[in-house]
Tab-separated table of C-alpha atoms and ligand atoms in Angstrom:
chain	number	residue	atom	x	y	z
Y	106	MET	CA	103.676	102.470	118.745
Y	107	SER	CA	103.775	105.376	121.148
Y	108	LYS	CA	103.514	108.937	121.285
Y	109	GLN	CA	106.920	110.903	122.134
Y	110	ASN	CA	107.743	114.493	122.345
Y	111	GLY	CA	107.328	116.336	118.811
Y	112	PHE	CA	105.657	115.062	115.885
Y	113	HIS	CA	107.255	111.880	115.361
Y	114	VAL	CA	106.392	108.068	116.778
Y	115	VAL	CA	108.479	105.808	118.198
Y	116	THR	CA	109.000	103.650	115.037
Y	117	PRO	CA	108.895	99.482	115.246
Y	118	LEU	CA	111.986	97.571	115.040
Y	119	LEU	CA	111.408	94.537	113.229
Y	120	GLU	CA	113.411	91.650	112.918
Y	121	SER	CA	113.401	89.982	109.104
Y	122	THR	CA	113.503	86.311	108.595
Y	123	GLY	CA	114.227	87.185	104.729
Y	124	MET	CA	116.809	89.479	104.689
Y	125	SER	CA	118.242	87.448	107.692
Y	126	LYS	CA	118.435	84.705	105.891
Y	127	ARG	CA	119.947	86.221	102.433
Y	128	ILE	CA	123.049	87.795	104.913
Y	129	GLY	CA	123.346	85.243	107.377
Y	130	THR	CA	123.391	87.570	110.173
Y	131	THR	CA	120.261	89.053	111.904
Y	132	VAL	CA	118.620	91.950	110.423
Y	133	TYR	CA	115.995	94.578	112.344
Y	134	LEU	CA	114.223	96.870	110.168
Y	135	LYS	CA	113.729	100.473	111.587
Y	136	MET	CA	110.518	101.067	110.502
Y	137	GLU	CA	110.357	104.810	109.488
Y	138	SER	CA	108.335	104.357	106.739
Y	139	SER	CA	105.708	103.945	109.894
Y	140	GLN	CA	106.089	108.059	110.595
Y	141	PRO	CA	103.220	110.154	110.133
Y	142	THR	CA	104.256	111.862	107.330
Y	143	GLY	CA	105.948	108.554	105.544
Y	144	SER	CA	110.045	108.686	106.285
Y	145	PHE	CA	112.374	109.602	109.230
Y	146	LYS	CA	112.133	113.556	108.178
Y	147	ILE	CA	109.615	114.060	110.552
Y	148	ARG	CA	111.654	113.300	113.121
Y	149	GLY	CA	114.155	116.644	112.406
Y	150	ILE	CA	112.164	118.620	110.654
Y	151	GLY	CA	109.689	118.450	113.360
Y	152	TYR	CA	111.885	119.273	115.941
Y	153	MET	CA	113.520	122.110	114.125
Y	154	CYS	CA	109.929	123.528	113.309
Y	155	GLN	CA	108.861	123.162	116.886
Y	156	ASN	CA	112.061	125.493	117.738
Y	157	VAL	CA	110.902	128.004	114.920
Y	158	ALA	CA	107.722	128.270	116.872
Y	159	ASN	CA	108.962	128.340	120.510
Y	160	SER	CA	110.988	131.515	119.097
Y	161	LYS	CA	107.451	133.121	118.336
Y	162	LYS	CA	109.402	135.618	115.905
Y	163	SER	CA	108.701	133.550	112.623
Y	164	LYS	CA	106.033	134.795	109.975
Y	165	GLY	CA	106.316	131.471	108.444
Y	166	VAL	CA	108.646	128.603	107.222
Y	167	VAL	CA	109.935	128.157	103.568
Y	168	CYS	CA	111.326	124.526	102.995
Y	169	SER	CA	113.007	123.299	99.476
Y	170	SER	CA	112.531	119.684	99.109
Y	171	GLY	CA	112.655	116.610	97.039
Y	172	GLY	CA	109.260	115.797	98.638
Y	173	ASN	CA	109.793	114.260	102.270
Y	174	ALA	CA	111.428	117.161	103.868
Y	175	GLY	CA	108.568	119.213	102.593
Y	176	MET	CA	105.969	116.517	103.867
Y	177	ALA	CA	107.343	117.044	106.758
Y	178	THR	CA	107.618	120.733	106.966
Y	179	ALA	CA	103.911	121.029	106.029
Y	180	TYR	CA	102.866	118.338	108.745
Y	181	ALA	CA	104.514	120.178	111.564
Y	182	ALA	CA	103.643	123.870	110.385
Y	183	ARG	CA	100.059	122.540	110.357
Y	184	LYS	CA	100.148	121.377	114.047
Y	185	LEU	CA	102.139	124.649	114.690
Y	186	ASN	CA	99.951	127.185	112.836
Y	187	LEU	CA	102.620	128.376	110.995
Y	188	PRO	CA	102.084	129.117	107.399
Y	189	ALA	CA	104.595	126.807	105.082
Y	190	THR	CA	105.733	126.977	101.615
Y	191	ILE	CA	107.278	124.271	100.365
Y	192	VAL	CA	109.629	124.644	96.903
Y	193	LEU	CA	110.112	121.571	94.858
Y	194	PRO	CA	112.125	121.009	92.038
Y	195	SER	CA	110.233	119.324	88.733
Y	196	SER	CA	111.708	116.323	89.314
Y	197	THR	CA	109.470	115.747	92.392
Y	198	PRO	CA	106.429	113.142	91.552
Y	199	GLN	CA	103.493	115.371	91.137
Y	200	LEU	CA	101.694	113.345	93.452
Y	201	VAL	CA	103.444	114.707	96.127
Y	202	ALA	CA	102.271	118.252	95.633
Y	203	GLN	CA	98.584	117.017	96.526
Y	204	LYS	CA	99.718	115.523	99.715
Y	205	LEU	CA	101.357	119.063	100.466
Y	206	LYS	CA	98.578	120.901	99.504
Y	207	ASP	CA	96.264	118.585	101.618
Y	208	GLN	CA	98.500	119.833	104.573
Y	209	GLY	CA	97.931	123.178	104.115
Y	210	ALA	CA	101.094	123.639	102.329
Y	211	THR	CA	101.657	126.823	99.638
Y	212	VAL	CA	103.596	124.551	96.779
Y	213	LYS	CA	105.827	126.198	94.009
Y	214	VAL	CA	107.668	124.014	91.559
Y	215	VAL	CA	110.966	125.528	90.638
Y	216	GLY	CA	113.733	124.412	88.447
Y	217	LYS	CA	114.929	120.544	87.578
Y	218	VAL	CA	116.782	119.150	90.730
Y	219	TRP	CA	116.470	120.169	94.464
Y	220	ASP	CA	119.611	122.916	94.138
Y	221	ASP	CA	117.788	124.754	91.897
Y	222	ALA	CA	114.469	124.846	94.186
Y	223	ASN	CA	116.867	125.377	97.251
Y	224	ALA	CA	117.858	128.534	95.385
Y	225	GLU	CA	114.469	129.827	95.165
Y	226	ALA	CA	113.446	129.026	98.859
Y	227	LEU	CA	116.286	131.142	100.104
Y	228	ARG	CA	115.209	133.839	97.918
Y	229	LEU	CA	111.775	133.771	98.736
Y	230	ALA	CA	113.231	133.352	102.912
Y	231	GLU	CA	114.716	136.464	102.084
Y	232	SER	CA	112.001	138.526	100.176
Y	233	GLU	CA	108.859	137.342	102.349
Y	234	ASP	CA	110.758	137.243	105.473
Y	235	LEU	CA	110.387	133.510	106.230
Y	236	THR	CA	112.519	130.947	108.255
Y	237	VAL	CA	114.832	128.513	106.307
Y	238	ILE	CA	113.678	125.084	107.721
Y	239	HIS	CA	116.774	123.065	105.412
Y	240	PRO	CA	116.256	119.406	104.619
Y	241	PHE	CA	119.130	118.126	105.914
Y	242	ASN	CA	122.008	120.877	106.456
Y	243	HIS	CA	121.292	122.054	109.859
Y	244	PRO	CA	122.431	121.064	113.334
Y	245	LEU	CA	118.509	120.911	115.022
Y	246	VAL	CA	117.824	118.870	112.047
Y	247	TRP	CA	120.258	116.429	113.005
Y	248	LYS	CA	119.547	115.968	116.755
Y	249	GLY	CA	116.332	115.377	115.937
Y	250	HIS	CA	117.118	112.458	113.492
Y	251	SER	CA	119.545	111.468	116.237
Y	252	SER	CA	116.539	109.977	118.372
Y	253	ILE	CA	116.555	106.795	116.057
Y	254	VAL	CA	119.607	105.927	117.851
Y	255	HIS	CA	118.504	106.052	121.378
Y	256	GLU	CA	115.011	104.029	120.126
Y	257	LEU	CA	117.511	101.484	118.938
Y	258	ASN	CA	119.100	101.266	121.988
Y	259	ALA	CA	115.996	100.925	124.071
Y	260	SER	CA	115.191	98.067	121.595
Y	261	LEU	CA	117.823	96.051	120.583
Y	262	PRO	CA	119.149	93.393	122.891
Y	263	SER	CA	122.825	94.635	122.250
Y	264	LYS	CA	124.925	97.077	120.110
Y	265	PRO	CA	124.114	96.966	116.541
Y	266	GLY	CA	126.908	95.462	114.381
Y	267	ALA	CA	126.485	97.726	111.397
Y	268	ILE	CA	123.877	100.355	110.622
Y	269	VAL	CA	122.674	100.993	106.741
Y	270	VAL	CA	121.477	104.521	105.834
Y	271	SER	CA	120.326	106.426	102.683
Y	272	VAL	CA	122.276	109.509	101.853
Y	273	GLY	CA	120.921	112.617	100.066
Y	274	GLY	CA	122.284	115.453	101.544
Y	275	GLY	CA	123.694	113.770	104.649
Y	276	GLY	CA	121.233	114.660	107.439
Y	277	LEU	CA	119.994	111.201	108.230
Y	278	PHE	CA	123.661	110.124	108.421
Y	279	CYS	CA	124.710	112.987	110.829
Y	280	GLY	CA	121.935	112.283	113.037
Y	281	ILE	CA	122.955	108.767	113.388
Y	282	MET	CA	126.432	109.639	113.944
Y	283	GLU	CA	125.552	112.181	116.245
Y	284	GLY	CA	123.366	109.478	118.262
Y	285	LEU	CA	126.055	106.826	118.107
Y	286	ASP	CA	128.428	109.112	119.278
Y	287	GLU	CA	125.806	109.874	122.411
Y	288	MET	CA	125.630	106.415	122.826
Y	289	GLY	CA	128.915	105.297	123.052
Y	290	TRP	CA	128.624	103.462	120.095
Y	291	GLY	CA	131.012	105.613	117.605
Y	292	ASP	CA	132.898	102.174	116.606
Y	293	VAL	CA	129.619	100.744	114.936
Y	294	PRO	CA	130.422	100.407	111.312
Y	295	ILE	CA	128.215	102.690	109.132
Y	296	LEU	CA	127.038	102.153	105.702
Y	297	CYS	CA	125.926	105.121	103.700
Y	298	MET	CA	123.953	103.599	100.294
Y	299	GLU	CA	123.488	106.724	97.842
Y	300	THR	CA	122.552	105.854	93.584
Y	301	VAL	CA	124.298	106.232	90.572
Y	302	GLY	CA	124.043	109.449	89.457
Y	303	ALA	CA	122.901	110.994	93.118
Y	304	ASP	CA	126.203	109.960	94.970
Y	305	CYS	CA	127.622	113.205	96.411
Y	306	LEU	CA	129.014	111.649	99.547
Y	307	ASN	CA	130.480	108.961	97.565
Y	308	VAL	CA	132.376	111.213	95.246
Y	309	ALA	CA	133.422	113.649	98.038
Y	310	TRP	CA	134.361	110.362	99.968
Y	311	LYS	CA	136.711	109.290	96.999
Y	312	ALA	CA	138.188	112.447	96.347
Y	313	ARG	CA	138.964	113.529	100.177
Y	314	ASP	CA	137.096	117.101	99.294
Y	315	LEU	CA	133.636	117.856	99.047
Y	316	VAL	CA	131.946	117.872	95.297
Y	317	THR	CA	129.407	119.474	93.587
Y	318	LEU	CA	128.149	117.010	90.749
Y	319	PRO	CA	127.125	118.273	87.708
Y	320	ASP	CA	123.232	116.856	87.593
Y	321	ILE	CA	121.287	114.895	88.969
Y	322	THR	CA	120.678	111.981	86.673
Y	323	SER	CA	119.297	109.261	89.385
Y	324	GLU	CA	115.507	108.735	89.577
Y	325	ALA	CA	116.149	108.094	93.371
Y	326	THR	CA	115.167	112.112	93.318
Y	327	CYS	CA	115.010	112.545	97.406
Y	328	LEU	CA	118.733	111.342	97.228
Y	329	GLY	CA	119.253	114.239	94.587
Y	330	ALA	CA	121.511	117.222	96.154
Y	331	LYS	CA	124.319	118.012	93.972
Y	332	THR	CA	126.577	118.454	97.165
Y	333	ALA	CA	126.421	116.958	100.485
Y	334	CYS	CA	126.482	118.848	103.746
Y	335	ARG	CA	130.106	119.844	105.253
Y	336	GLN	CA	129.326	117.733	108.366
Y	337	ALA	CA	128.244	114.626	106.418
Y	338	PHE	CA	131.577	114.799	104.470
Y	339	GLU	CA	133.381	115.542	107.708
Y	340	TYR	CA	131.986	112.501	109.338
Y	341	SER	CA	132.299	110.243	106.534
Y	342	LYS	CA	136.325	110.960	106.998
Y	343	ARG	CA	135.934	108.381	110.134
Y	344	PRO	CA	137.326	104.891	109.806
Y	345	ASN	CA	134.102	102.825	110.692
Y	346	VAL	CA	132.482	104.517	107.817
Y	347	ILE	CA	131.774	103.052	104.194
Y	348	SER	CA	130.215	104.834	101.328
Y	349	GLU	CA	128.817	103.016	98.563
Y	350	VAL	CA	126.815	103.148	95.119
Y	351	VAL	CA	124.358	100.958	93.662
Y	352	THR	CA	122.304	101.476	90.154
Y	353	ASP	CA	118.397	102.797	90.162
Y	354	LEU	CA	117.938	99.492	88.795
Y	355	GLN	CA	119.454	97.731	91.809
Y	356	ALA	CA	117.468	99.797	93.767
Y	357	LEU	CA	114.267	99.736	92.162
Y	358	GLU	CA	114.952	95.583	92.310
Y	359	ALA	CA	115.044	96.492	95.707
Y	360	VAL	CA	112.062	98.114	96.406
Y	361	GLU	CA	110.114	95.280	94.622
Y	362	LEU	CA	111.669	92.500	96.750
Y	363	PHE	CA	110.712	94.328	99.942
Y	364	LEU	CA	107.041	94.740	98.887
Y	365	GLY	CA	107.097	91.001	97.425
Y	366	LYS	CA	107.481	90.656	94.072
Y	367	PHE	CA	105.083	93.124	93.102
Y	368	ILE	CA	104.638	92.541	89.284
Y	369	SER	CA	103.248	89.405	89.918
Y	370	VAL	CA	100.810	90.604	92.158
Y	371	ILE	CA	99.536	93.065	89.107
Y	372	LYS	CA	99.352	90.226	86.805
Y	373	ALA	CA	97.321	88.427	89.222
Y	374	ILE	CA	94.977	91.274	89.848
Y	375	LYS	CA	94.587	91.091	86.143
Y	376	GLN	CA	93.852	87.760	86.174
Y	377	LEU	CA	91.130	88.522	88.943
Y	378	ASN	CA	89.232	90.901	86.780
Y	379	ASN	CA	88.767	87.998	84.148
Y	380	ASN	CA	87.234	85.864	87.105
Y	381	LYS	CA	90.124	83.868	87.502
Y	382	ALA	CA	89.710	84.104	90.926
Y	383	CYS	CA	91.876	81.102	92.136
Y	384	TYR	CA	94.912	81.912	90.359
Y	385	ALA	CA	95.098	85.321	91.639
Y	386	VAL	CA	95.184	84.268	95.111
Y	387	ASP	CA	97.562	81.742	94.435
Y	388	CYS	CA	99.847	84.284	93.060
Y	389	CYS	CA	99.036	87.008	95.832
Y	390	VAL	CA	99.760	83.882	98.762
Y	391	LEU	CA	103.246	82.753	96.623
Y	392	TYR	CA	104.204	85.854	96.083
Y	393	SER	CA	103.480	88.391	99.241
Y	394	ASP	CA	106.342	86.751	100.945
Y	395	GLU	CA	108.859	89.406	101.810
Y	396	GLU	CA	107.963	92.629	104.080
Y	397	ARG	CA	104.728	94.182	102.032
Y	398	VAL	CA	106.052	97.756	102.418
Y	399	LEU	CA	105.989	100.120	99.681
Y	400	VAL	CA	109.025	102.794	99.782
Y	401	GLU	CA	111.087	104.929	97.807
Y	402	LEU	CA	113.871	104.332	95.618
Y	403	ALA	CA	116.173	106.643	98.270
Y	404	CYS	CA	114.982	103.655	100.314
Y	405	GLY	CA	115.978	101.328	97.599
Y	406	ALA	CA	119.142	102.163	97.499
Y	407	SER	CA	120.082	101.013	101.660
Y	408	LEU	CA	117.440	97.762	100.914
Y	409	ALA	CA	119.617	97.172	98.046
Y	410	ALA	CA	122.999	96.520	100.533
Y	411	VAL	CA	121.281	93.214	101.245
Y	412	TYR	CA	119.245	92.549	98.145
Y	413	SER	CA	121.938	93.428	96.059
Y	414	GLY	CA	124.834	91.347	97.435
Y	415	VAL	CA	126.617	94.426	99.092
Y	416	ILE	CA	127.169	93.146	102.392
Y	417	GLN	CA	128.699	89.729	101.608
Y	418	ARG	CA	130.962	91.731	99.009
Y	419	LEU	CA	132.227	93.921	102.156
Y	420	GLN	CA	132.849	91.102	104.370
Y	421	GLU	CA	134.628	89.418	101.789
Y	422	GLU	CA	136.977	92.221	101.385
Y	423	GLY	CA	137.538	92.329	104.988
Y	424	ARG	CA	135.723	95.995	105.191
Y	425	LEU	CA	133.063	94.796	107.297
Y	426	PRO	CA	133.351	92.062	110.183
Y	427	LYS	CA	132.207	88.180	109.299
Y	428	PRO	CA	130.503	87.321	111.129
Y	429	LEU	CA	128.412	90.458	111.769
Y	430	ASP	CA	126.743	90.529	115.424
Y	431	SER	CA	123.279	92.036	113.580
Y	432	LEU	CA	122.446	94.816	110.786
Y	433	VAL	CA	120.377	97.467	111.443
Y	434	MET	CA	118.647	98.732	108.292
Y	435	ILE	CA	117.111	102.274	108.314
Y	436	VAL	CA	114.036	101.807	106.415
Y	437	CYS	CA	113.971	105.856	105.713
Y	438	GLY	CA	110.627	104.880	103.664
Y	439	GLY	CA	109.517	108.129	101.377
Y	440	GLY	CA	105.673	109.296	100.799
Y	441	SER	CA	106.458	110.248	96.884
Y	442	MET	CA	105.480	106.462	95.851
Y	443	ASN	CA	102.173	104.593	95.295
Y	444	LEU	CA	101.733	101.879	92.931
Y	445	ALA	CA	101.372	103.879	89.763
Y	446	GLN	CA	104.752	105.721	90.599
Y	447	LEU	CA	106.329	102.454	91.139
Y	448	GLN	CA	104.948	101.256	87.568
Y	449	HIS	CA	106.003	104.560	86.275
Y	450	LEU	CA	109.770	103.960	87.572
Y	451	GLN	CA	109.586	100.219	86.213
Y	452	ALA	CA	108.685	101.602	82.706
Y	453	VAL	CA	111.676	104.125	82.906
Y	454	ILE	CA	114.493	102.296	84.822
Y	455	ARG	CA	113.715	98.944	82.592
Y	456	LYS	CA	113.578	100.802	79.006
F	226	PLV	N1	114.875	113.690	101.097
F	226	PLV	C1	115.406	114.998	100.971
F	226	PLV	C2	116.342	115.586	100.039
F	226	PLV	O1	115.862	115.423	98.863
F	226	PLV	C3	113.729	115.588	100.776
F	226	PLV	O2	113.647	116.940	100.544
F	226	PLV	O3	112.988	114.878	101.181
F	226	PLV	N2	115.426	108.844	102.121
F	226	PLV	C4	114.250	109.653	101.871
F	226	PLV	C5	113.134	108.764	101.626
F	226	PLV	C6	114.498	110.691	101.806
F	226	PLV	O4	113.178	111.594	101.547
F	226	PLV	C7	115.662	111.465	101.598
F	226	PLV	C8	116.181	112.690	102.062
F	226	PLV	C9	117.003	110.694	102.114
F	226	PLV	C10	116.633	109.315	102.515
F	226	PLV	C11	118.324	111.073	102.697
F	226	PLV	O5	118.199	111.547	103.227
F	226	PLV	P1	119.596	113.109	104.007
F	226	PLV	O6	119.197	113.977	102.667
F	226	PLV	O7	119.102	113.612	105.423
F	226	PLV	O8	120.935	112.338	103.026
F	226	PLV	C12	116.551	115.724	97.690
């Protein structure tokens, strides 16, 4: 990994043997989970914060976030000596607030879902004269995210066969589309993944109009914007864009598979505590066979495209080419996941 301009790093592009075997095409993982703040968000948010700092007029920044945009804002603001206030909804896991405070940010928890927190961020911007860093709806954010495609161009052997992205408000998707256009790759099929209950783009795509969801009912809270940004909706009308939805359980199973049969590892650790070390070692070796990376459910939605058979189904339906030259999975990451949070989600989603 080398340092680029800005706060993000050039992330590894890994070939996944396990995933390639599952879908019969080469799968490349763009490991945005390796960014300093744990997700791709630092690309666009870092770029926007730099712009704000360069204008030298800002008294500070405010960002409403499900977690990761806030992490990126807090990180970039600390580096730029800008005061940062992050507004989270109560649905964001508690571990995030502490991480934000560790970055020196002021944290407020307002409302139940991201849209509530966003209303408070806009109010604060007005009353305290702060600059809004939007988590997904800003051209500077999309420009920053588009760097992913430039890196793909530098490291892929040829044009990707298809790209998979998770969609919350649609900022990552917009950045990828912008980058593809710049690269002359505008015809590459893009698969947009969301979870049931956080599926604002899918609903808009089907209705052929922007739609506001009545509520966010998915545990993938980082995908939980009630309305997609207009630019994402406009891009979704292109013929190479496919929108698909998976359940929270499918996203969770994908997270577990990506890590490598986590439950079994926990069982093994319990055994280890009872001094049955051999069984423990066996289990760890047996089950740590996939990618060994822990990501959020928001990212699990993308991974489920492979693990839940969405790619094969789309190929059978003639909506994706068969054979596919390659598949690029944007492993968007997510910092609001640890082993305790994973166990919590396992209990809530499998109840
Ligand atoms: N998360 C935003 C919006 O939350 C945030 O505030 O962090 N994957 C991960 C790990 C994410 O954190 C997000 C967005 C996405 C995917 C979707 O990105 P988007 O919003 O640009 O489509 C409510």
